[in-house]
Short mmCIF file of C-alpha atoms in Angstrom, two decimals:
data_model
loop_
_atom_site.label_atom_id
_atom_site.label_comp_id
_atom_site.label_asym_id
_atom_site.label_seq_id
_atom_site.Cartn_x
_atom_site.Cartn_y
_atom_site.Cartn_z
CA MET A 1 0.00 0.00 0.00
CA ASN A 2 2.81 2.39 0.95
CA LYS A 3 4.68 1.47 -2.21
CA VAL A 4 1.61 2.11 -4.38
CA PHE A 5 1.23 5.53 -2.75
CA ALA A 6 4.92 6.31 -3.26
CA TYR A 7 4.83 5.20 -6.91
CA SER A 8 1.69 7.30 -7.49
CA LEU A 9 3.41 10.39 -6.03
CA PHE A 10 6.48 9.78 -8.14
CA VAL A 11 4.58 9.24 -11.39
CA PHE A 12 2.26 12.21 -10.82
CA GLY A 13 5.26 14.42 -10.02
CA MET A 14 7.03 13.35 -13.21
CA PHE A 15 3.86 13.98 -15.19
CA LEU A 16 3.63 17.52 -13.78
CA ILE A 17 7.26 18.26 -14.68
CA PHE A 18 6.82 17.07 -18.28
CA TYR A 19 3.49 18.89 -18.55
CA THR A 20 5.19 22.10 -17.39
CA LEU A 21 7.90 21.63 -20.02
CA LEU A 22 5.43 20.92 -22.82
CA MET A 23 3.06 23.77 -21.92
CA SER A 24 5.77 26.38 -21.31
CA GLU A 25 4.34 28.58 -24.08
CA SER A 26 0.67 28.29 -23.09
CA TYR A 27 0.60 29.34 -19.41
CA GLU A 28 1.81 32.33 -17.39
CA ILE A 29 5.25 31.93 -15.86
CA GLN A 30 3.82 32.06 -12.28
CA THR A 31 1.47 29.15 -12.92
CA LEU A 32 4.25 27.17 -14.56
CA THR A 33 6.62 27.88 -11.66
CA ILE A 34 4.08 26.62 -9.12
CA MET A 35 3.37 23.52 -11.21
CA ALA A 36 7.08 22.81 -11.60
CA PHE A 37 7.63 23.19 -7.83
CA ILE A 38 4.77 20.81 -7.08
CA GLY A 39 6.04 18.35 -9.70
CA LEU A 40 9.59 18.37 -8.36
CA GLY A 41 8.35 18.08 -4.77
CA LEU A 42 6.06 15.12 -5.50
CA THR A 43 8.75 13.35 -7.52
CA PHE A 44 11.23 13.81 -4.71
CA TRP A 45 8.92 12.67 -1.89
CA GLY A 46 7.70 9.71 -3.96
CA GLY A 47 11.28 8.62 -4.60
CA LEU A 48 12.18 9.18 -0.94
CA LEU A 49 9.26 7.09 0.32
CA LEU A 50 10.31 4.27 -1.98
CA TYR A 51 13.92 4.50 -0.84
CA ILE A 52 13.39 4.66 2.94
CA THR A 53 10.78 1.91 3.21
CA PRO A 54 12.34 -0.96 5.13
CA SER A 55 12.59 -4.27 3.30
CA LYS A 56 11.13 -6.48 6.03
CA HIS A 57 9.82 -5.95 9.55
CA VAL A 58 8.31 -8.61 11.76
CA PRO A 59 6.38 -8.20 15.02
CA VAL A 60 8.39 -8.80 18.19
CA GLU A 61 5.94 -11.56 19.28
CA LEU A 62 7.38 -13.69 16.49
CA LEU A 63 10.80 -13.52 18.14
CA ASN A 64 9.34 -14.94 21.34
CA ALA A 65 7.42 -17.65 19.53
CA SER A 66 10.43 -18.80 17.52
CA THR A 67 12.94 -19.00 20.38
CA THR A 68 10.95 -20.46 23.29
CA SER A 69 10.97 -24.10 22.13
CA THR A 70 14.74 -24.06 21.51
CA LEU A 71 15.33 -22.71 25.00
CA ALA A 72 12.98 -25.34 26.44
CA THR A 73 15.07 -28.05 24.75
CA ILE A 74 18.27 -26.72 26.35
CA GLU A 75 16.44 -26.54 29.70
CA LYS A 76 15.45 -30.19 29.33
CA ILE A 77 19.06 -31.23 28.58
CA LEU A 78 20.31 -29.32 31.62
CA THR A 79 17.61 -30.71 33.92
CA GLU A 80 18.09 -34.31 32.82
CA SER A 81 21.87 -34.02 33.12
CA ASN A 82 21.35 -32.54 36.59
CA LEU A 83 23.56 -29.53 35.85
CA THR A 84 23.25 -26.62 38.24
CA ARG A 85 26.60 -24.82 37.79
CA LYS A 86 27.14 -21.59 35.90
CA GLY A 87 27.85 -22.00 32.21
CA ILE A 88 31.33 -20.96 31.09
CA TYR A 89 31.53 -19.15 27.76
CA LEU A 90 34.73 -20.36 26.17
CA PRO A 91 37.18 -18.03 24.41
CA PRO A 92 38.57 -18.98 20.95
CA LYS A 93 41.78 -20.51 22.36
CA TYR A 94 39.75 -23.46 23.70
CA LEU A 95 37.90 -24.00 20.42
CA LYS A 96 38.84 -25.82 17.23
CA ASP A 97 36.96 -23.27 15.14
CA PHE A 98 38.03 -19.79 16.33
CA GLU A 99 34.89 -18.16 14.97
CA SER A 100 32.47 -20.50 16.73
CA SER A 101 31.11 -20.11 20.25
CA LEU A 102 30.67 -22.72 22.90
CA ALA A 103 29.42 -22.75 26.49
CA PHE A 104 30.72 -25.37 28.89
CA ILE A 105 28.50 -26.33 31.82
CA PRO A 106 30.57 -28.27 34.36
CA PHE A 107 29.45 -30.96 36.76
CA ARG A 108 31.73 -29.41 39.39
CA ASP A 109 33.02 -25.89 40.04
CA TYR A 110 36.04 -24.74 38.04
CA GLN A 111 38.11 -21.73 39.01
CA SER A 112 40.25 -22.20 35.92
CA LEU A 113 39.71 -24.52 33.00
CA PRO A 114 42.29 -27.12 31.99
CA MET A 115 44.21 -25.83 28.95
CA GLY A 116 43.74 -27.43 25.55
CA THR A 117 41.42 -27.46 22.59
CA TYR A 118 38.11 -29.03 23.49
CA GLU A 119 36.11 -31.36 21.31
CA PRO A 120 32.70 -29.75 20.81
CA LYS A 121 30.80 -32.94 21.76
CA LEU A 122 27.79 -32.74 24.05
CA TYR A 123 29.12 -34.79 26.98
CA SER A 124 32.76 -34.50 27.98
CA GLY A 125 34.86 -36.44 30.47
CA ASN A 126 37.75 -33.99 30.62
CA PRO A 127 36.73 -31.37 31.66
CA ASN A 128 33.71 -33.05 33.19
CA GLY A 129 30.53 -31.44 31.92
CA ILE A 130 28.63 -30.68 28.75
CA PHE A 131 29.29 -28.39 25.80
CA LEU A 132 26.40 -26.42 24.35
CA ILE A 133 26.11 -23.98 21.48
CA PRO A 134 24.85 -20.92 23.39
CA PRO A 135 21.49 -19.40 22.38
CA GLY A 136 23.20 -16.08 21.61
CA THR A 137 25.59 -17.51 18.98
CA ALA A 138 23.54 -16.34 16.01
CA LEU A 139 23.15 -12.94 17.64
CA LEU A 140 26.93 -12.74 18.01
CA LYS A 141 27.34 -13.45 14.28
CA LEU A 142 24.88 -10.65 13.56
CA PHE A 143 26.84 -8.28 15.85
CA GLU A 144 30.03 -9.11 13.95
CA LYS A 145 28.33 -8.69 10.58
CA LYS A 146 26.99 -5.27 11.55
CA LEU A 147 30.33 -4.13 12.94
CA GLY A 148 32.12 -5.49 9.89
CA THR A 149 34.74 -7.28 11.97
CA THR A 150 35.21 -10.35 14.09
CA PHE A 151 35.49 -9.90 17.85
CA THR A 152 38.63 -12.06 17.94
CA ARG A 153 40.49 -9.18 16.28
CA THR A 154 39.27 -6.58 18.80
CA ASP A 155 39.58 -5.89 22.50
CA LEU A 156 37.37 -4.91 25.42
CA ASN A 157 37.73 -1.20 24.67
CA PHE A 158 36.35 -1.79 21.17
CA LEU A 159 33.27 -3.46 22.67
CA ARG A 160 32.90 -0.68 25.23
CA ASN A 161 33.05 2.00 22.52
CA ASN A 162 30.79 0.21 20.05
CA LEU A 163 28.13 -1.51 22.13
CA GLN A 164 25.84 1.55 22.22
CA LYS A 165 26.24 2.12 18.48
CA LEU A 166 25.66 -1.54 17.72
CA LEU A 167 22.53 -2.13 19.80
CA VAL A 168 20.95 1.32 19.52
CA GLU A 169 21.98 2.79 16.16
CA ASP A 170 22.71 -0.19 13.95
CA LEU A 171 20.37 -2.93 15.13
CA GLU A 172 17.83 -0.67 16.91
CA ILE A 173 17.07 -3.40 19.41
CA ALA A 174 17.55 -1.22 22.51
CA GLU A 175 17.04 2.37 23.59
CA LYS A 176 20.18 2.79 25.69
CA THR A 177 23.16 0.75 26.83
CA ASP A 178 25.74 1.29 29.50
CA ILE A 179 28.90 -0.71 30.13
CA LYS A 180 31.01 -0.62 33.29
CA ILE A 181 34.29 -2.50 33.63
CA ASP A 182 35.72 -3.13 37.07
CA GLY A 183 38.68 -5.51 37.02
CA ASN A 184 37.35 -8.89 35.92
CA ILE A 185 33.73 -7.82 36.36
CA VAL A 186 31.77 -6.30 33.47
CA ILE A 187 28.32 -4.84 34.16
CA ILE A 188 26.10 -4.09 31.17
CA GLU A 189 22.80 -2.25 31.43
CA ILE A 190 20.39 -2.41 28.50
CA THR A 191 17.26 -0.29 28.51
CA ASN A 192 14.04 -1.06 26.65
CA HIS A 193 15.35 -3.89 24.48
CA VAL A 194 13.22 -5.99 22.13
CA PHE A 195 14.23 -9.26 23.83
CA ASN A 196 12.43 -8.27 27.03
CA GLU A 197 9.64 -10.79 26.53
CA VAL A 198 12.07 -13.59 25.56
CA CYS A 199 14.17 -12.85 28.65
CA GLN A 200 11.04 -12.95 30.85
CA GLU A 201 10.24 -16.35 29.34
CA THR A 202 13.81 -17.53 30.01
CA LYS A 203 13.32 -16.71 33.71
CA LYS A 204 10.61 -19.36 33.78
CA LEU A 205 13.29 -21.91 32.79
CA PRO A 206 15.45 -21.87 35.95
CA ARG A 207 18.39 -23.99 34.76
CA ILE A 208 18.98 -22.07 31.56
CA HIS A 209 18.46 -18.75 33.34
CA GLU A 210 21.01 -19.70 35.98
CA SER A 211 23.54 -21.33 33.63
CA ILE A 212 23.65 -19.52 30.30
CA GLY A 213 21.23 -16.60 30.56
CA CYS A 214 18.75 -15.24 28.06
CA ILE A 215 19.47 -14.84 24.36
CA LEU A 216 20.74 -11.24 24.59
CA SER A 217 22.99 -11.75 27.61
CA SER A 218 24.23 -14.95 25.99
CA GLY A 219 25.15 -13.10 22.77
CA ILE A 220 27.05 -10.46 24.75
CA ALA A 221 28.77 -13.18 26.83
CA CYS A 222 29.98 -14.83 23.60
CA ALA A 223 31.30 -11.43 22.46
CA LEU A 224 33.04 -10.83 25.81
CA ALA A 225 34.70 -14.26 25.69
CA LYS A 226 36.01 -13.47 22.23
CA VAL A 227 37.25 -9.93 22.95
CA THR A 228 38.88 -10.74 26.28
CA GLY A 229 40.20 -14.18 25.33
CA THR A 230 39.18 -15.47 28.76
CA PRO A 231 36.33 -17.72 29.87
CA VAL A 232 33.26 -15.69 30.88
CA ILE A 233 30.34 -16.53 33.13
CA ILE A 234 27.07 -14.68 33.62
CA GLU A 235 27.03 -14.01 37.36
CA ASN A 236 23.66 -12.37 37.54
CA GLU A 237 20.90 -11.07 35.31
CA GLU A 238 18.36 -8.73 36.87
CA GLN A 239 15.53 -6.49 35.76
CA SER A 240 14.84 -3.00 37.09
CA HIS A 241 11.63 -2.34 39.09
CA ASN A 242 9.81 -0.99 36.04
CA GLY A 243 11.01 -3.99 34.00
CA LYS A 244 12.58 -1.76 31.34
CA THR A 245 16.27 -2.07 32.15
CA MET A 246 18.19 -5.32 32.30
CA ARG A 247 21.45 -5.39 34.22
CA ILE A 248 23.84 -8.25 33.48
CA HIS A 249 26.94 -9.00 35.57
CA TYR A 250 29.66 -10.89 33.75
CA ARG A 251 32.76 -12.31 35.36
CA MET A 252 35.92 -13.18 33.49
CA LEU A 253 37.67 -16.26 34.83
CA GLU A 254 41.35 -17.00 34.85
CA GLY A 255 42.07 -18.39 31.39
CA MET B 1 10.22 24.34 -24.37
CA GLN B 2 11.80 25.87 -21.30
CA PHE B 3 11.86 24.72 -17.68
CA PRO B 4 10.34 27.55 -15.61
CA LEU B 5 12.45 27.08 -12.44
CA THR B 6 15.75 28.90 -12.14
CA PHE B 7 18.87 27.74 -10.33
CA TRP B 8 17.85 29.81 -7.27
CA ASP B 9 14.38 28.28 -7.19
CA ILE B 10 15.96 24.82 -7.06
CA SER B 11 18.30 26.07 -4.34
CA LEU B 12 15.28 27.21 -2.28
CA LEU B 13 13.56 23.86 -2.79
CA LEU B 14 16.72 22.04 -1.70
CA ALA B 15 16.92 24.25 1.40
CA PHE B 16 13.36 23.39 2.41
CA ILE B 17 13.76 19.69 1.70
CA SER B 18 17.07 19.40 3.53
CA ILE B 19 15.76 21.23 6.63
CA ILE B 20 12.64 19.04 6.77
CA LEU B 21 14.65 15.84 6.30
CA LEU B 22 17.43 16.76 8.73
CA VAL B 23 14.92 17.64 11.48
CA THR B 24 12.93 14.46 10.78
CA ALA B 25 16.08 12.32 10.78
CA GLU B 26 17.10 13.80 14.13
CA LEU B 27 13.67 13.45 15.73
CA THR B 28 13.26 9.84 14.61
CA SER B 29 16.69 8.88 15.90
CA PRO B 30 16.64 5.81 18.21
CA TYR B 31 18.27 8.03 20.85
CA HIS B 32 14.84 9.66 21.28
CA GLY B 33 13.29 6.25 21.99
CA LEU B 34 11.60 5.82 18.62
CA THR B 35 12.77 2.28 17.93
CA ASN B 36 9.48 1.04 16.49
CA LEU B 37 9.17 3.39 13.52
CA LEU B 38 8.94 1.46 10.25
CA ILE B 39 11.40 3.43 8.17
CA ASN B 40 15.01 2.90 7.26
CA ARG B 41 16.55 5.67 9.33
CA LYS B 42 20.02 5.25 7.88
CA ARG B 43 18.73 5.91 4.39
CA LEU B 44 16.67 8.86 5.62
CA ARG B 45 19.73 10.36 7.26
CA ARG B 46 21.81 9.72 4.15
CA VAL B 47 19.28 11.49 1.91
CA ALA B 48 18.99 14.36 4.41
CA LEU B 49 22.76 14.84 4.40
CA ILE B 50 22.98 14.62 0.60
CA MET B 51 20.24 17.24 0.20
CA GLY B 52 22.00 19.43 2.77
CA VAL B 53 25.27 19.14 0.84
CA PHE B 54 23.49 19.97 -2.46
CA PHE B 55 22.01 23.07 -0.88
CA MET B 56 25.40 24.10 0.51
CA VAL B 57 26.88 23.72 -2.98
CA THR B 58 24.20 26.00 -4.48
CA ALA B 59 24.78 28.48 -1.64
CA ALA B 60 28.55 28.36 -2.28
CA ILE B 61 27.98 29.00 -6.01
CA ARG B 62 25.86 32.01 -5.07
CA ILE B 63 28.54 33.36 -2.71
CA VAL B 64 31.23 32.92 -5.35
CA GLY B 65 28.94 34.72 -7.85
CA ILE B 66 28.60 37.66 -5.41
CA ILE B 67 32.34 37.87 -4.65
CA TYR B 68 33.48 37.43 -8.28
CA PRO B 69 30.69 38.90 -10.46
CA LEU B 70 30.91 38.11 -14.17
#
């Protein structure tokens, strides 16, 4: 409908311009000037409306509907494996494919992970736990695509300087972001983000909420693991009283 | 067959268009909380800037014409 309107404006504008040119001898100059102005204006606005119309937009409910079952599957795996520890987002040095992301959920607490390249199989004996592809992996790929770089080539300062631009300006999935770095603790606040409903749903799945967090915090955890080169865990994920701002505490482990 | 608008008329049109687009691009910025508007803001901002530059070029031509009259 919008495109039809824009095309109509454009075509009518062009018609007026050509009509002005053809009838330049028949009308007074004032009338012609006004017609030419209107023609140029309509052509321009028609073209602009065609150009700035977004290609595709989907309602945010669709996001919730498409992610919930995947998260429920991960919850089931965690529950049946009786895993209650925090998930550890692995940096590239532990992975065979540097560009991939992996979360390790241990059966026992680890202060530091044994060195080596881990096989990305579901159940592992050394270290003892399971390896999962985090729910935020695809989001991380999107972050990298938008930034035009891979996080393995950047550092924490790059993430600090570009997080606001990425989430607010480029992807338009949040209204405001804030990042605080205090030693090995990184606190990220995200206001009015589109994943709010998904994150509320994730809270209903206690194991996944405790271990690997919601899709947005998981994506950022993957990014942090890549930029810092150290294993990262999501310590805490809390909502503000009005439910608009999400505050995520990340902790970087000894790598 | 002659187009009735002069160079200065086009300059005026560009001035109006660029002001309207620049103000719109600024007001619809996600920094003002409008993250659910169904337009491609980047393209809007790009067009606004291009129109602004076009107007500045016409203004510069005018200034040069005043300083160095033919």
